[in-house]
Coordinates of C-alpha atoms in Angstrom, one line a residue:
M1 CA 1.2 26.4 36.5
R2 CA -0.9 28.8 34.5
S3 CA -4.6 27.9 34.1
T4 CA -7.9 29.3 33.1
P5 CA -11.0 30.0 35.3
T6 CA -13.1 27.7 33.1
F7 CA -10.6 24.8 33.5
D8 CA -10.3 25.4 37.3
A9 CA -14.1 25.2 37.6
L10 CA -14.2 22.0 35.4
A11 CA -11.4 20.2 37.4
A12 CA -12.4 21.3 40.9
P13 CA -15.1 18.6 41.5
L14 CA -12.7 15.7 40.7
D15 CA -11.8 15.1 44.3
E16 CA -15.4 14.6 45.3
I17 CA -16.1 12.5 42.2
V18 CA -13.2 10.2 42.8
D19 CA -14.1 9.8 46.5
V20 CA -17.6 8.7 45.5
M21 CA -16.4 6.3 42.8
S22 CA -13.8 4.7 45.0
A23 CA -16.0 4.3 48.1
R24 CA -16.1 0.5 47.6
G25 CA -12.4 0.2 46.8
G26 CA -12.5 -0.3 43.1
D27 CA -9.9 1.0 40.6
V28 CA -11.3 4.3 39.3
S29 CA -10.0 7.6 37.8
A30 CA -11.2 10.9 36.4
L31 CA -9.7 13.1 33.7
A32 CA -10.6 16.7 33.1
T33 CA -9.4 18.3 29.8
E34 CA -9.6 21.7 28.2
Q35 CA -8.1 22.1 24.6
S36 CA -7.9 25.4 22.9
G37 CA -5.9 27.0 20.1
M38 CA -5.7 29.2 17.1
A39 CA -4.1 29.3 13.6
I40 CA -2.8 32.1 11.4
S41 CA -1.8 31.8 7.7
V42 CA -0.5 34.5 5.4
D43 CA 0.4 34.2 1.7
D44 CA 0.3 36.4 -1.3
R45 CA -3.4 35.9 -1.9
K46 CA -5.1 35.7 1.5
Q47 CA -4.7 36.1 5.2
D48 CA -6.5 33.9 7.7
V49 CA -6.9 34.0 11.5
S50 CA -9.1 31.3 13.1
D51 CA -9.7 29.8 16.5
V52 CA -9.6 26.0 17.1
P53 CA -13.0 24.9 18.5
L54 CA -12.8 24.7 22.3
L55 CA -13.1 21.2 23.7
R56 CA -13.8 20.9 27.4
G57 CA -14.9 17.9 29.3
I58 CA -14.5 15.1 31.9
V59 CA -14.0 11.4 31.5
L60 CA -14.8 9.0 34.5
R61 CA -13.5 5.5 34.3
A62 CA -13.9 2.3 36.3
F63 CA -12.4 -1.2 36.0
D64 CA -15.3 -3.7 36.3
G65 CA -13.2 -6.9 36.6
E66 CA -12.8 -7.4 32.8
G67 CA -12.3 -4.0 31.2
F68 CA -13.0 -0.3 31.6
I69 CA -16.4 1.4 31.7
E70 CA -16.4 5.1 31.0
F71 CA -18.7 8.1 31.3
A72 CA -17.9 11.3 29.5
A73 CA -19.5 14.7 29.6
D74 CA -18.8 18.3 28.5
G75 CA -19.3 20.1 31.8
A76 CA -22.4 18.3 33.0
P77 CA -24.0 19.6 36.3
R78 CA -22.4 18.5 39.5
A79 CA -25.4 16.3 40.5
E80 CA -25.3 14.5 37.2
M81 CA -21.6 13.8 37.5
L82 CA -22.0 12.5 41.0
R83 CA -24.8 10.2 39.9
A84 CA -22.5 8.8 37.1
A85 CA -19.8 8.4 39.7
K86 CA -22.0 6.4 42.0
R87 CA -23.1 4.1 39.1
L88 CA -19.4 3.5 38.2
G89 CA -18.5 3.0 41.8
R90 CA -21.0 0.2 42.2
V91 CA -19.4 -1.9 39.3
A92 CA -15.8 -0.9 40.1
R93 CA -13.5 -3.8 41.1
R94 CA -9.8 -4.1 42.0
G95 CA -7.4 -5.7 39.5
G96 CA -6.9 -2.9 37.0
V97 CA -3.6 -1.2 36.3
R98 CA -2.3 0.1 39.6
T99 CA 0.0 3.1 39.9
D100 CA 2.1 4.4 42.8
A101 CA 1.1 7.5 44.6
A102 CA 2.1 10.7 42.8
T103 CA 1.2 14.4 42.8
G104 CA 2.4 17.3 40.7
R105 CA 1.7 20.4 38.7
F106 CA 3.6 20.7 35.4
D107 CA 3.9 23.5 32.9
T108 CA 5.5 23.9 29.5
V109 CA 8.7 25.9 29.6
C110 CA 8.8 28.4 26.7
E111 CA 10.5 31.8 26.0
I112 CA 7.4 33.6 24.8
D113 CA 4.2 32.2 26.3
P114 CA 1.3 32.4 23.7
V115 CA -1.0 33.6 26.4
D116 CA 1.1 36.7 26.8
V117 CA 1.0 37.7 23.1
T118 CA -2.1 39.2 21.5
T119 CA -3.6 37.9 18.4
E120 CA -2.7 41.1 16.6
D121 CA 1.0 40.7 17.6
K122 CA 1.1 37.1 16.5
F123 CA -0.5 38.1 13.2
A124 CA 2.1 40.9 12.7
R125 CA 4.9 38.4 13.3
V126 CA 3.5 36.0 10.8
R127 CA 3.1 38.8 8.2
E128 CA 6.7 39.8 8.8
L129 CA 7.9 36.2 8.2
H130 CA 5.9 36.0 5.0
Q131 CA 7.6 39.2 3.7
I132 CA 11.0 37.8 4.6
V133 CA 10.3 34.5 2.7
R134 CA 8.8 36.4 -0.2
A135 CA 12.0 38.3 -0.7
L136 CA 14.3 35.3 -0.7
H137 CA 14.2 34.4 -4.3
P138 CA 14.0 36.3 -7.6
K139 CA 11.8 33.5 -9.1
A140 CA 9.4 33.5 -6.2
V141 CA 5.7 33.4 -7.2
N142 CA 4.3 33.0 -3.7
A143 CA 5.3 32.6 -0.1
R144 CA 3.3 31.3 2.9
A145 CA 3.9 31.7 6.6
T146 CA 1.8 29.8 9.1
Y147 CA 1.5 29.7 12.9
S148 CA -0.7 27.4 15.0
E149 CA -0.9 26.9 18.8
R150 CA -2.6 24.2 20.8
I151 CA -2.9 24.6 24.6
T152 CA -4.0 21.5 26.6
L153 CA -4.9 21.8 30.3
Q154 CA -5.5 18.5 32.1
R155 CA -6.1 17.2 35.6
F156 CA -5.9 13.4 36.3
R157 CA -7.3 12.2 39.6
S158 CA -7.4 8.7 41.1
P159 CA -7.1 7.5 44.7
E160 CA -3.4 7.3 44.2
R161 CA -2.6 10.3 42.0
D162 CA -3.4 14.0 41.5
L163 CA -1.6 15.4 38.5
V164 CA -2.2 18.6 36.6
Q165 CA -0.4 19.8 33.4
R166 CA -0.4 22.5 30.8
V167 CA 1.1 21.5 27.5
I168 CA 1.7 24.2 24.8
R169 CA 2.3 23.0 21.3
V170 CA 3.3 25.5 18.5
V171 CA 4.0 24.9 14.8
A172 CA 5.5 27.7 12.6
T173 CA 6.2 27.0 8.9
A174 CA 7.8 29.0 6.1
I175 CA 7.1 27.9 2.5
L176 CA 8.6 29.3 -0.6
F177 CA 7.1 28.8 -4.1
V178 CA 9.3 29.4 -7.2
A179 CA 8.6 29.0 -10.9
E180 CA 10.6 28.8 -14.1
D181 CA 9.6 27.8 -17.7
G182 CA 6.1 26.8 -16.6
R183 CA 7.4 24.6 -13.8
T184 CA 6.4 25.5 -10.2
E185 CA 8.2 24.0 -7.1
Y186 CA 8.4 24.7 -3.4
A187 CA 10.6 24.2 -0.4
Y188 CA 9.7 24.7 3.3
E189 CA 11.2 25.0 6.7
P190 CA 9.1 23.8 9.7
H191 CA 9.4 24.5 13.4
G192 CA 7.3 22.4 15.8
A193 CA 7.8 21.9 19.5
T194 CA 6.3 22.2 23.0
K195 CA 7.5 25.8 23.0
G196 CA 6.1 29.2 22.5
V197 CA 5.8 32.1 20.0
E198 CA 9.6 32.2 19.7
L199 CA 9.3 29.4 17.1
L200 CA 8.4 32.1 14.6
R201 CA 12.0 33.1 14.5
F202 CA 13.9 31.4 11.6
T203 CA 17.7 31.6 11.3
D204 CA 19.5 32.9 8.2
D205 CA 20.9 29.4 7.6
E206 CA 17.4 27.9 7.6
L207 CA 16.1 30.5 5.2
E208 CA 19.1 30.1 2.9
K209 CA 18.6 26.3 2.8
M210 CA 15.0 26.8 1.8
R211 CA 16.0 29.2 -0.9
D212 CA 18.7 26.9 -2.3
T213 CA 16.4 23.8 -2.1
A214 CA 13.7 25.6 -4.0
S215 CA 16.2 26.5 -6.8
A216 CA 17.4 22.9 -6.9
M217 CA 13.8 21.5 -7.1
L218 CA 13.3 23.5 -10.4
R219 CA 15.9 21.2 -12.0
A220 CA 15.1 18.0 -10.0
D221 CA 14.8 14.7 -11.9
R222 CA 12.9 11.5 -11.3
I223 CA 15.0 8.8 -9.8
E224 CA 15.9 5.6 -11.6
P225 CA 14.3 2.9 -9.6
G226 CA 16.6 0.5 -7.8
T227 CA 18.4 -0.4 -4.6
Y228 CA 20.7 2.3 -3.3
E229 CA 23.0 3.0 -0.4
I230 CA 21.4 6.0 1.3
V231 CA 22.0 8.5 4.0
T232 CA 18.9 9.9 5.8
S233 CA 18.6 13.3 7.4
P234 CA 17.2 13.3 11.0
E235 CA 13.7 14.1 9.5
A236 CA 13.9 11.2 7.1
S237 CA 15.3 8.9 9.9
G238 CA 12.3 9.9 12.1
L239 CA 9.8 9.2 9.3
I240 CA 11.3 5.7 8.9
A241 CA 11.2 5.1 12.7
H242 CA 7.6 6.2 12.9
E243 CA 6.4 4.1 10.0
A244 CA 8.7 1.1 10.3
F245 CA 8.4 0.4 14.0
G246 CA 5.8 2.8 15.4
H247 CA 2.3 1.7 14.7
G248 CA 3.5 -1.9 14.5
V249 CA 4.4 -1.9 18.2
E250 CA 1.2 -0.2 19.5
M251 CA 0.2 -3.2 21.5
D252 CA -3.6 -2.7 21.4
M253 CA -3.3 -4.5 18.1
Y254 CA -1.7 -7.6 19.7
P255 CA -4.9 -9.2 21.1
K256 CA -6.4 -8.9 17.6
E257 CA -3.3 -10.4 16.0
R258 CA -3.0 -7.4 13.7
A259 CA 0.8 -6.8 14.1
R260 CA 3.6 -9.0 13.0
S261 CA 5.9 -7.5 15.6
Q262 CA 4.3 -9.6 18.4
L263 CA 6.0 -12.7 16.9
Y264 CA 9.4 -11.0 17.3
L265 CA 9.5 -9.9 20.9
G266 CA 13.0 -10.7 22.1
K267 CA 14.3 -11.4 18.6
R268 CA 16.5 -9.5 16.2
V269 CA 14.7 -7.0 13.9
A270 CA 17.4 -4.5 13.1
S271 CA 21.1 -3.9 12.8
P272 CA 23.0 -4.2 16.1
L273 CA 23.7 -0.4 15.7
T274 CA 20.0 0.3 16.1
T275 CA 18.4 1.5 19.3
M276 CA 14.9 3.0 19.1
L277 CA 12.9 4.8 21.9
D278 CA 9.5 6.3 22.4
D279 CA 9.8 9.0 25.0
P280 CA 7.2 11.6 25.9
S281 CA 9.6 13.2 28.4
V282 CA 12.0 14.7 25.7
P283 CA 12.3 18.4 26.6
G284 CA 10.6 20.6 23.9
A285 CA 9.6 17.8 21.5
Y286 CA 6.2 18.2 19.9
G287 CA 4.8 14.8 21.2
S288 CA 6.0 15.5 24.8
F289 CA 3.8 15.7 27.9
F290 CA 4.2 15.2 31.6
F291 CA 1.6 12.4 32.0
D292 CA -0.6 10.5 29.6
D293 CA -4.4 10.4 29.6
E294 CA -4.4 7.3 31.9
G295 CA -2.2 9.0 34.5
H296 CA 1.2 7.4 33.8
L297 CA 4.1 9.8 34.2
A298 CA 6.2 10.4 31.1
K299 CA 9.3 8.3 30.8
P300 CA 11.2 6.6 27.9
T301 CA 10.2 3.2 26.6
T302 CA 12.9 1.2 24.8
I303 CA 11.5 -0.4 21.7
I304 CA 14.7 -1.8 20.0
R305 CA 17.9 -2.2 21.9
H306 CA 21.0 -3.0 19.8
G307 CA 18.8 -4.5 17.1
I308 CA 16.6 -6.6 19.4
Y309 CA 12.9 -5.9 19.8
V310 CA 12.5 -5.6 23.5
G311 CA 9.1 -4.0 24.1
G312 CA 6.1 -2.2 22.7
L313 CA 3.7 0.6 23.7
A314 CA 0.8 -0.5 25.9
D315 CA -2.2 1.4 27.1
D316 CA -4.0 0.1 30.2
S317 CA -6.4 -2.1 28.2
A318 CA -3.7 -3.7 26.2
A319 CA -1.6 -4.2 29.3
L320 CA -4.4 -6.0 31.1
A321 CA -5.2 -8.2 28.1
L322 CA -1.6 -9.2 27.5
G323 CA -0.2 -9.2 31.1
Y324 CA 2.3 -6.6 30.0
P325 CA 3.4 -3.5 31.9
A326 CA 1.6 -0.3 30.9
T327 CA 3.7 2.4 29.3
P328 CA 2.9 6.2 29.2
N329 CA 1.2 5.9 25.8
G330 CA -2.5 5.8 26.6
R331 CA -3.7 8.8 24.6
R332 CA -7.1 10.2 23.7
E333 CA -7.9 12.5 20.7
S334 CA -10.2 14.3 23.1
Y335 CA -12.3 13.6 26.1
R336 CA -14.9 12.3 23.7
R337 CA -12.7 9.4 22.6
K338 CA -11.3 6.3 24.2
A339 CA -7.6 5.9 25.0
Y340 CA -5.4 3.9 22.6
A341 CA -1.8 2.9 22.7
R342 CA -0.2 5.7 20.7
M343 CA 3.3 6.9 19.9
T344 CA 4.7 10.1 21.4
N345 CA 8.3 11.0 20.3
T346 CA 9.6 8.0 18.4
F347 CA 13.2 8.1 17.4
F348 CA 16.5 6.3 16.8
T349 CA 19.3 7.1 19.3
S350 CA 22.6 8.6 18.1
D351 CA 26.1 7.2 18.1
G352 CA 29.6 8.5 17.6
T353 CA 30.0 9.1 13.8
T354 CA 29.6 12.6 12.2
P355 CA 27.1 13.1 9.4
D356 CA 29.9 14.1 7.1
E357 CA 31.6 10.7 7.8
L358 CA 28.5 8.9 6.9
I359 CA 28.3 10.6 3.5
A360 CA 32.0 10.2 2.9
G361 CA 31.5 6.4 3.3
V362 CA 29.2 6.3 0.3
D363 CA 30.7 5.8 -3.2
T364 CA 27.4 6.1 -5.1
G365 CA 24.1 6.7 -3.4
M366 CA 21.4 9.2 -2.3
Y367 CA 20.9 11.7 0.5
L368 CA 17.3 11.8 1.7
D369 CA 16.2 15.0 3.3
R370 CA 12.6 16.2 3.7
G371 CA 9.8 13.7 4.3
S372 CA 6.5 13.9 2.5
S373 CA 4.3 10.9 3.7
G374 CA 4.5 7.4 4.8
M375 CA 2.5 4.3 5.6
E376 CA 3.1 0.8 7.1
D377 CA 1.3 -2.5 7.0
P378 CA 1.8 -3.8 10.6
K379 CA 0.5 -7.2 9.6
S380 CA 3.0 -7.9 6.8
W381 CA 5.7 -5.5 7.9
G382 CA 5.9 -3.6 4.6
I383 CA 6.9 0.0 4.7
Q384 CA 6.4 2.8 2.1
V385 CA 7.8 6.3 2.7
T386 CA 7.9 9.2 0.3
M387 CA 10.6 11.8 0.5
R388 CA 10.1 15.3 -0.9
D389 CA 13.6 15.5 -2.1
A390 CA 16.8 13.5 -2.5
R391 CA 20.3 14.5 -3.5
E392 CA 23.0 12.4 -5.3
I393 CA 26.1 11.2 -3.4
R394 CA 29.1 10.4 -5.6
G395 CA 32.6 9.7 -4.4
G396 CA 31.7 10.4 -0.8
K397 CA 30.4 13.9 -1.6
L398 CA 27.0 15.5 -2.3
T399 CA 26.6 16.6 -5.9
D400 CA 24.2 19.3 -7.3
R401 CA 21.9 16.7 -8.8
Y402 CA 18.5 16.5 -7.1
F403 CA 15.5 14.2 -7.3
K404 CA 11.9 14.8 -6.3
E405 CA 9.2 12.6 -4.7
V406 CA 11.4 9.6 -4.0
G407 CA 9.7 6.5 -2.6
V408 CA 11.4 4.2 -0.1
T409 CA 10.0 0.7 0.1
G410 CA 10.9 -2.5 1.8
Y411 CA 10.4 -5.2 4.4
V412 CA 10.9 -3.6 7.8
P413 CA 13.6 -6.0 9.2
D414 CA 15.5 -5.8 5.9
V415 CA 15.4 -2.0 5.9
L416 CA 16.4 -1.7 9.6
G417 CA 18.8 -4.6 9.3
S418 CA 20.8 -2.7 6.6
I419 CA 21.7 0.2 8.9
S420 CA 25.5 0.4 8.7
A421 CA 26.3 3.7 10.5
V422 CA 24.7 6.0 13.0
A423 CA 25.6 9.7 13.4
N424 CA 26.1 11.7 16.5
D425 CA 23.4 14.3 15.9
L426 CA 19.8 14.2 17.0
S427 CA 16.7 16.3 16.1
F428 CA 12.9 16.0 16.0
D429 CA 10.1 17.1 13.7
A430 CA 6.4 17.6 14.5
G431 CA 3.2 16.1 13.1
M432 CA -0.2 14.6 13.8
C433 CA -0.8 10.9 13.7
G434 CA -4.0 9.0 13.3
K435 CA -5.1 5.5 14.2
G436 CA -6.2 4.5 10.7
H437 CA -8.3 7.4 9.5
K438 CA -9.2 8.9 12.9
E439 CA -8.0 9.4 16.5
F440 CA -5.4 12.1 15.7
V441 CA -2.8 13.0 18.3
P442 CA 0.3 15.2 18.2
V443 CA 3.5 13.3 17.8
S444 CA 7.2 13.8 16.9
S445 CA 9.7 11.5 15.3
G446 CA 13.4 11.9 14.7
G447 CA 16.9 10.6 15.1
P448 CA 20.4 11.1 13.8
H449 CA 21.7 10.7 10.3
L450 CA 21.6 7.0 9.3
R451 CA 23.3 5.1 6.5
L452 CA 21.4 2.1 5.1
R453 CA 20.3 0.4 2.0
A454 CA 16.8 0.5 0.6
R455 CA 14.8 0.3 -2.7
L456 CA 14.0 3.8 -4.1
S457 CA 11.6 4.6 -6.9

């Protein structure tokens, strides 16, 4: 695994620190984290290159018999860290979340490691992408190409575990702006994954789709509000998964009775065709990692199985409060923040029908493609998702009629219960997700094409 001298120096004292904390046999752990990154943006008017502020620090944690006590510092002197370790060791008790013994060093697999590419080379690649996008359309008035990378180095140490990981996250986006008769519209193609600089490559098919969508948006209408039969793209399916049954099953909300889903554990909440997972071990997905910030190795958690809600996402605190098994979803925005139950890669699983067959089964309806935004009320189970674009389906075929900024609303069990077909494809997108207005962590959502009914406006 590739590391940095600064991280190695930060993580080296963890063995001694954990030995001191665990001297009386209590449940303790330590996490060292270094987060770095950079961003590049090029459009017709400006060019920006910036570094993401470096975050480097250690979190010490002890279970005191009721909950967790933590101490965090950004590279404090060894003597100060050992004093903090002794204080935590004196209050530490057994009875926290226990894990089996495990060791490992893990690294992101990518074709072009960002560490091996100079900033000048990355900038040149982004400029080249901008020029390609700018030349796509005769009515183009601007084009933008962006690239960002985030590299996270972590070591988790407890009496049972010694885990080290390097997670590389890259996002590259191409955006095309077009104008006609005083109307300006845009289309975009995003790449986001735990991969490398190779994500700056866009295929001809992707660029042509962006060009054609931009043209279509110039004549896009507003949709007539009503209930429609719809087919969702993998991106749209993922947005629905994230908003409909993502935050609502983050089980730190259960002790506070802030999520309606806790009343439905073991009950039907969706069509029997529906299975949904949260899985940080998906190779290459943007929300993936090898272990979470509480030392749990990445593995899938089944949320819905054949329409039945079978389990949520539990960080250590929620697991202790509820008597529920912890899942690998304890995540911190940084070493400065506490761990919460958070989504990773949340998605519907695929089935045996082709996307074309889903569309062919719709007499009159809509195809929803690019997502724009979404929100959910976990308490009342309402969902509201906005799609950037939609396309009419008539007689089992896509027409050339497009609609823009289409809202999808409904009661979560009604929306998921209406799923009538699931396609055999599967893909993921990338994003950042907050806990309310803060605590942002990288996530991914996705799934196959789905056919369902929902209210559009």
